[in-house]
């Protein structure tokens, strides 16, 4: 998968050279290219921002450098072009899964008070937010999106780290995990996990998922309830 990023801080994306993503880049599974918008400015002082028409606080990114960067990186408009913005649709796991099916993403990072609206009109397919809070720029949101999407690219995660059993993939939060030692600071690992009975372990884990989701994310719990009730109906009555 090819991911290009238009940003005034390309050096921030060196953070993606570490860990699982760093390995995926080395293996050529994901190709991430962060490009400096400033390299495309025609302004003699390399300016990329200006004061907003109509007044108000802060600076707005000017359209020319952004428009030229986007169209230099993706001249045929083959990429899905996303502007990272607190005004966008909120990123969730189903959006992550559908973005992972794209071959080419172009992420545009704004700074200051945002970017000139005409760039969004001319060049952007979708605006995406990572949550209801405002950051100083789109770089961290772009890295969040890249991290979440890359995990779905074939070969990035080993089979032991698969995405199939984790939180959100079935609409429930994850069950608690334990490893050695069996007793730590007087706290014991739940007995069922030591029983070797896979059916009991599966049931315990599912009950824990339901309990944790109901307590912490009643919104997710409500959403999953109808499918849980259907599952119960389909289950053959025990003799
Ligand atoms: N830029 C600033 N804040 C943001 C957010 N919450 N999501 C995406 N882009 C942003």
mmCIF file of N, CA, C and O in Angstrom, residues 50-60 111-114:
data_model
loop_
_atom_site.group_PDB
_atom_site.id
_atom_site.type_symbol
_atom_site.label_atom_id
_atom_site.label_comp_id
_atom_site.label_asym_id
_atom_site.label_seq_id
_atom_site.Cartn_x
_atom_site.Cartn_y
_atom_site.Cartn_z
ATOM 1 N N UNK A 50 -1.423 32.580 5.706
ATOM 2 C CA UNK A 50 -1.748 34.009 5.659
ATOM 3 C C UNK A 50 -2.914 34.268 6.616
ATOM 4 O O UNK A 50 -3.551 33.320 7.088
ATOM 5 N N UNK A 51 -3.212 35.549 6.835
ATOM 6 C CA UNK A 51 -4.314 35.884 7.752
ATOM 7 C C UNK A 51 -5.668 35.591 7.085
ATOM 8 O O UNK A 51 -5.788 35.666 5.863
ATOM 9 N N UNK A 52 -6.681 35.250 7.884
ATOM 10 C CA UNK A 52 -7.984 34.893 7.283
ATOM 11 C C UNK A 52 -8.747 36.113 6.776
ATOM 12 O O UNK A 52 -8.788 37.145 7.451
ATOM 13 N N UNK A 53 -9.343 35.982 5.574
ATOM 14 C CA UNK A 53 -10.279 37.006 5.117
ATOM 15 C C UNK A 53 -11.434 37.063 6.111
ATOM 16 O O UNK A 53 -11.885 36.014 6.598
ATOM 17 N N UNK A 54 -11.921 38.251 6.408
ATOM 18 C CA UNK A 54 -13.026 38.401 7.359
ATOM 19 C C UNK A 54 -12.538 38.575 8.781
ATOM 20 O O UNK A 54 -13.344 38.779 9.684
ATOM 21 N N UNK A 55 -11.215 38.448 8.971
ATOM 22 C CA UNK A 55 -10.631 38.635 10.305
ATOM 23 C C UNK A 55 -10.723 37.398 11.166
ATOM 24 O O UNK A 55 -11.205 36.351 10.723
ATOM 25 N N UNK A 56 -10.252 37.511 12.370
ATOM 26 C CA UNK A 56 -10.258 36.385 13.305
ATOM 27 C C UNK A 56 -8.856 35.962 13.655
ATOM 28 O O UNK A 56 -7.877 36.415 13.042
ATOM 29 N N UNK A 57 -8.785 35.077 14.659
ATOM 30 C CA UNK A 57 -7.480 34.672 15.193
ATOM 31 C C UNK A 57 -6.783 33.688 14.263
ATOM 32 O O UNK A 57 -7.428 32.997 13.482
ATOM 33 N N UNK A 58 -5.468 33.653 14.383
ATOM 34 C CA UNK A 58 -4.676 32.611 13.739
ATOM 35 C C UNK A 58 -4.428 32.824 12.263
ATOM 36 O O UNK A 58 -4.767 33.856 11.688
ATOM 37 N N UNK A 59 -3.795 31.827 11.674
ATOM 38 C CA UNK A 59 -3.398 31.878 10.270
ATOM 39 C C UNK A 59 -4.056 30.724 9.520
ATOM 40 O O UNK A 59 -4.356 29.687 10.100
ATOM 41 N N UNK A 60 -4.247 30.935 8.230
ATOM 42 C CA UNK A 60 -4.865 29.903 7.388
ATOM 43 C C UNK A 60 -3.847 29.492 6.326
ATOM 44 O O UNK A 60 -3.136 30.343 5.786
ATOM 45 N N UNK A 111 -2.304 22.951 9.319
ATOM 46 C CA UNK A 111 -1.829 23.496 10.602
ATOM 47 C C UNK A 111 -2.537 24.811 10.836
ATOM 48 O O UNK A 111 -3.389 25.205 10.047
ATOM 49 N N UNK A 112 -2.146 25.491 11.855
ATOM 50 C CA UNK A 112 -2.746 26.778 12.196
ATOM 51 C C UNK A 112 -4.259 26.624 12.344
ATOM 52 O O UNK A 112 -4.734 25.652 12.895
ATOM 53 N N UNK A 113 -5.037 27.550 11.798
ATOM 54 C CA UNK A 113 -6.492 27.503 11.958
ATOM 55 C C UNK A 113 -7.166 26.672 10.872
ATOM 56 O O UNK A 113 -8.380 26.668 10.749
ATOM 57 N N UNK A 114 -6.360 26.013 10.030
ATOM 58 C CA UNK A 114 -6.950 25.199 8.971
ATOM 59 C C UNK A 114 -6.418 25.577 7.614
ATOM 60 O O UNK A 114 -5.416 26.303 7.508
#
